[in-house]
Amino acid sequence: MSQIGPVDNDAPEEFTETDSGLKYRILRKSDGKKATANDSVTVNYRGWLDDQTEFDSSYERGEPISFPLRGVIPGWTEGMQLVGTGGMIELTIPAELGYGQRGAGAAVPPNATLHFIVELISVN
């Protein structure tokens, strides 16, 4: 798997679960600006499946990616609102907040739980 930036030494081992079923833990705290669902963000991230297969990574492409939060899977839209700029979050996204029954091409099978570590670089 790709290398990620530094995490806080006191990052929690346990995940918090939201009402929607999204599980998350803050790996690096930040008091920076938090995104809303109407914002665009710039992030570095990596995503993997339950079997540890990495299916996507901005690190592999060598540069961060920017996108509007309204244009991504619901688990990302919700999760990116929980961390401030400069922070890092780990997300466990159940299939119904991810790609669901359709999956995503050959990389993500139907009904897959998705795992991400995301560094929020900026809120645009």
CSV table of C-alpha atoms in Angstrom, one decimal:
chain,number,residue,atom,x,y,z
A,1,MET,CA,0.0,0.0,0.0
A,2,SER,CA,1.0,3.6,-0.5
A,3,GLN,CA,2.8,5.7,2.1
A,4,ILE,CA,0.6,8.2,4.0
A,5,GLY,CA,1.6,11.3,5.9
A,6,PRO,CA,2.3,11.3,9.7
A,7,VAL,CA,-0.5,10.5,12.1
A,8,ASP,CA,-1.0,11.7,15.7
A,9,ASN,CA,0.6,9.4,18.3
A,10,ASP,CA,-2.7,9.6,20.3
A,11,ALA,CA,-5.0,8.7,17.3
A,12,PRO,CA,-7.8,6.5,18.6
A,13,GLU,CA,-7.8,2.8,17.9
A,14,GLU,CA,-11.6,2.6,17.9
A,15,PHE,CA,-13.9,3.9,15.2
A,16,THR,CA,-16.9,6.1,15.8
A,17,GLU,CA,-20.0,5.2,13.8
A,18,THR,CA,-22.5,7.8,12.5
A,19,ASP,CA,-26.2,7.3,12.2
A,20,SER,CA,-25.8,6.5,8.5
A,21,GLY,CA,-23.4,3.6,9.2
A,22,LEU,CA,-20.2,5.4,8.3
A,23,LYS,CA,-17.3,4.5,10.5
A,24,TYR,CA,-14.4,6.9,11.0
A,25,ARG,CA,-11.5,7.8,13.2
A,26,ILE,CA,-9.4,11.0,13.2
A,27,LEU,CA,-5.8,10.1,12.6
A,28,ARG,CA,-4.5,13.7,12.6
A,29,LYS,CA,-6.5,16.4,14.3
A,30,SER,CA,-6.8,19.9,12.9
A,31,ASP,CA,-8.6,23.0,13.8
A,32,GLY,CA,-8.5,24.0,10.2
A,33,LYS,CA,-11.6,24.9,8.1
A,34,LYS,CA,-14.1,22.0,7.7
A,35,ALA,CA,-15.9,21.4,4.4
A,36,THR,CA,-19.6,21.5,3.9
A,37,ALA,CA,-21.4,19.3,1.3
A,38,ASN,CA,-21.5,22.3,-1.0
A,39,ASP,CA,-17.7,22.7,-1.0
A,40,SER,CA,-14.9,21.3,-3.2
A,41,VAL,CA,-11.9,19.8,-1.5
A,42,THR,CA,-8.3,19.0,-2.4
A,43,VAL,CA,-7.1,15.7,-0.8
A,44,ASN,CA,-4.5,13.0,-0.8
A,45,TYR,CA,-5.9,9.5,-0.2
A,46,ARG,CA,-5.7,5.8,-0.7
A,47,GLY,CA,-8.6,3.4,-0.8
A,48,TRP,CA,-8.6,-0.4,-0.3
A,49,LEU,CA,-11.1,-3.3,0.1
A,50,ASP,CA,-11.6,-5.7,3.0
A,51,ASP,CA,-8.9,-8.0,1.5
A,52,GLN,CA,-6.4,-5.2,1.6
A,53,THR,CA,-6.4,-4.7,-2.2
A,54,GLU,CA,-5.7,-1.1,-3.0
A,55,PHE,CA,-8.1,0.1,-5.7
A,56,ASP,CA,-7.2,3.8,-5.9
A,57,SER,CA,-4.6,6.2,-4.6
A,58,SER,CA,-3.7,9.8,-5.3
A,59,TYR,CA,-0.2,8.9,-4.0
A,60,GLU,CA,0.2,6.5,-6.9
A,61,ARG,CA,-0.7,9.3,-9.3
A,62,GLY,CA,1.9,11.6,-7.6
A,63,GLU,CA,-0.4,14.5,-6.9
A,64,PRO,CA,-3.5,15.5,-4.8
A,65,ILE,CA,-6.9,15.5,-6.4
A,66,SER,CA,-9.7,18.1,-6.1
A,67,PHE,CA,-13.4,17.5,-6.5
A,68,PRO,CA,-16.8,18.8,-5.3
A,69,LEU,CA,-18.2,16.8,-2.3
A,70,ARG,CA,-21.6,16.7,-4.0
A,71,GLY,CA,-20.0,14.7,-6.9
A,72,VAL,CA,-18.7,11.7,-4.9
A,73,ILE,CA,-20.1,8.7,-3.0
A,74,PRO,CA,-22.2,9.6,0.1
A,75,GLY,CA,-19.6,8.1,2.5
A,76,TRP,CA,-17.0,10.6,1.2
A,77,THR,CA,-19.5,13.5,1.3
A,78,GLU,CA,-20.3,12.8,4.9
A,79,GLY,CA,-16.8,11.8,6.0
A,80,MET,CA,-15.0,14.8,4.6
A,81,GLN,CA,-17.1,17.1,6.7
A,82,LEU,CA,-15.7,15.5,9.9
A,83,VAL,CA,-12.1,16.6,9.6
A,84,GLY,CA,-10.5,20.0,9.3
A,85,THR,CA,-8.0,21.3,6.7
A,86,GLY,CA,-4.6,19.7,7.5
A,87,GLY,CA,-6.2,16.8,9.2
A,88,MET,CA,-6.3,13.1,8.3
A,89,ILE,CA,-9.2,10.7,8.7
A,90,GLU,CA,-9.7,7.0,8.2
A,91,LEU,CA,-13.1,6.0,6.8
A,92,THR,CA,-14.9,2.6,6.6
A,93,ILE,CA,-17.7,3.1,4.2
A,94,PRO,CA,-20.5,0.4,4.0
A,95,ALA,CA,-21.6,-0.5,0.5
A,96,GLU,CA,-24.8,1.5,0.7
A,97,LEU,CA,-22.8,4.7,1.2
A,98,GLY,CA,-20.3,3.6,-1.5
A,99,TYR,CA,-20.9,2.0,-4.8
A,100,GLY,CA,-23.6,-0.3,-3.6
A,101,GLN,CA,-24.8,-3.2,-5.9
A,102,ARG,CA,-23.3,-1.7,-9.0
A,103,GLY,CA,-19.7,-1.6,-7.8
A,104,ALA,CA,-17.2,0.5,-9.7
A,105,GLY,CA,-15.7,-1.2,-12.8
A,106,ALA,CA,-13.3,-4.1,-12.3
A,107,ALA,CA,-11.6,-2.4,-9.2
A,108,VAL,CA,-14.6,-2.4,-6.8
A,109,PRO,CA,-16.9,-5.4,-6.7
A,110,PRO,CA,-20.7,-5.1,-6.0
A,111,ASN,CA,-21.6,-4.6,-2.3
A,112,ALA,CA,-18.0,-3.8,-1.3
A,113,THR,CA,-17.1,-2.1,2.0
A,114,LEU,CA,-14.6,0.6,1.2
A,115,HIS,CA,-11.7,1.8,3.4
A,116,PHE,CA,-9.9,5.1,2.9
A,117,ILE,CA,-7.3,7.2,4.6
A,118,VAL,CA,-7.7,10.8,3.5
A,119,GLU,CA,-5.6,13.9,4.2
A,120,LEU,CA,-7.6,17.1,3.7
A,121,ILE,CA,-5.3,19.6,2.1
A,122,SER,CA,-7.7,22.4,1.4
A,123,VAL,CA,-11.4,23.4,1.2
A,124,ASN,CA,-12.0,25.3,-2.0
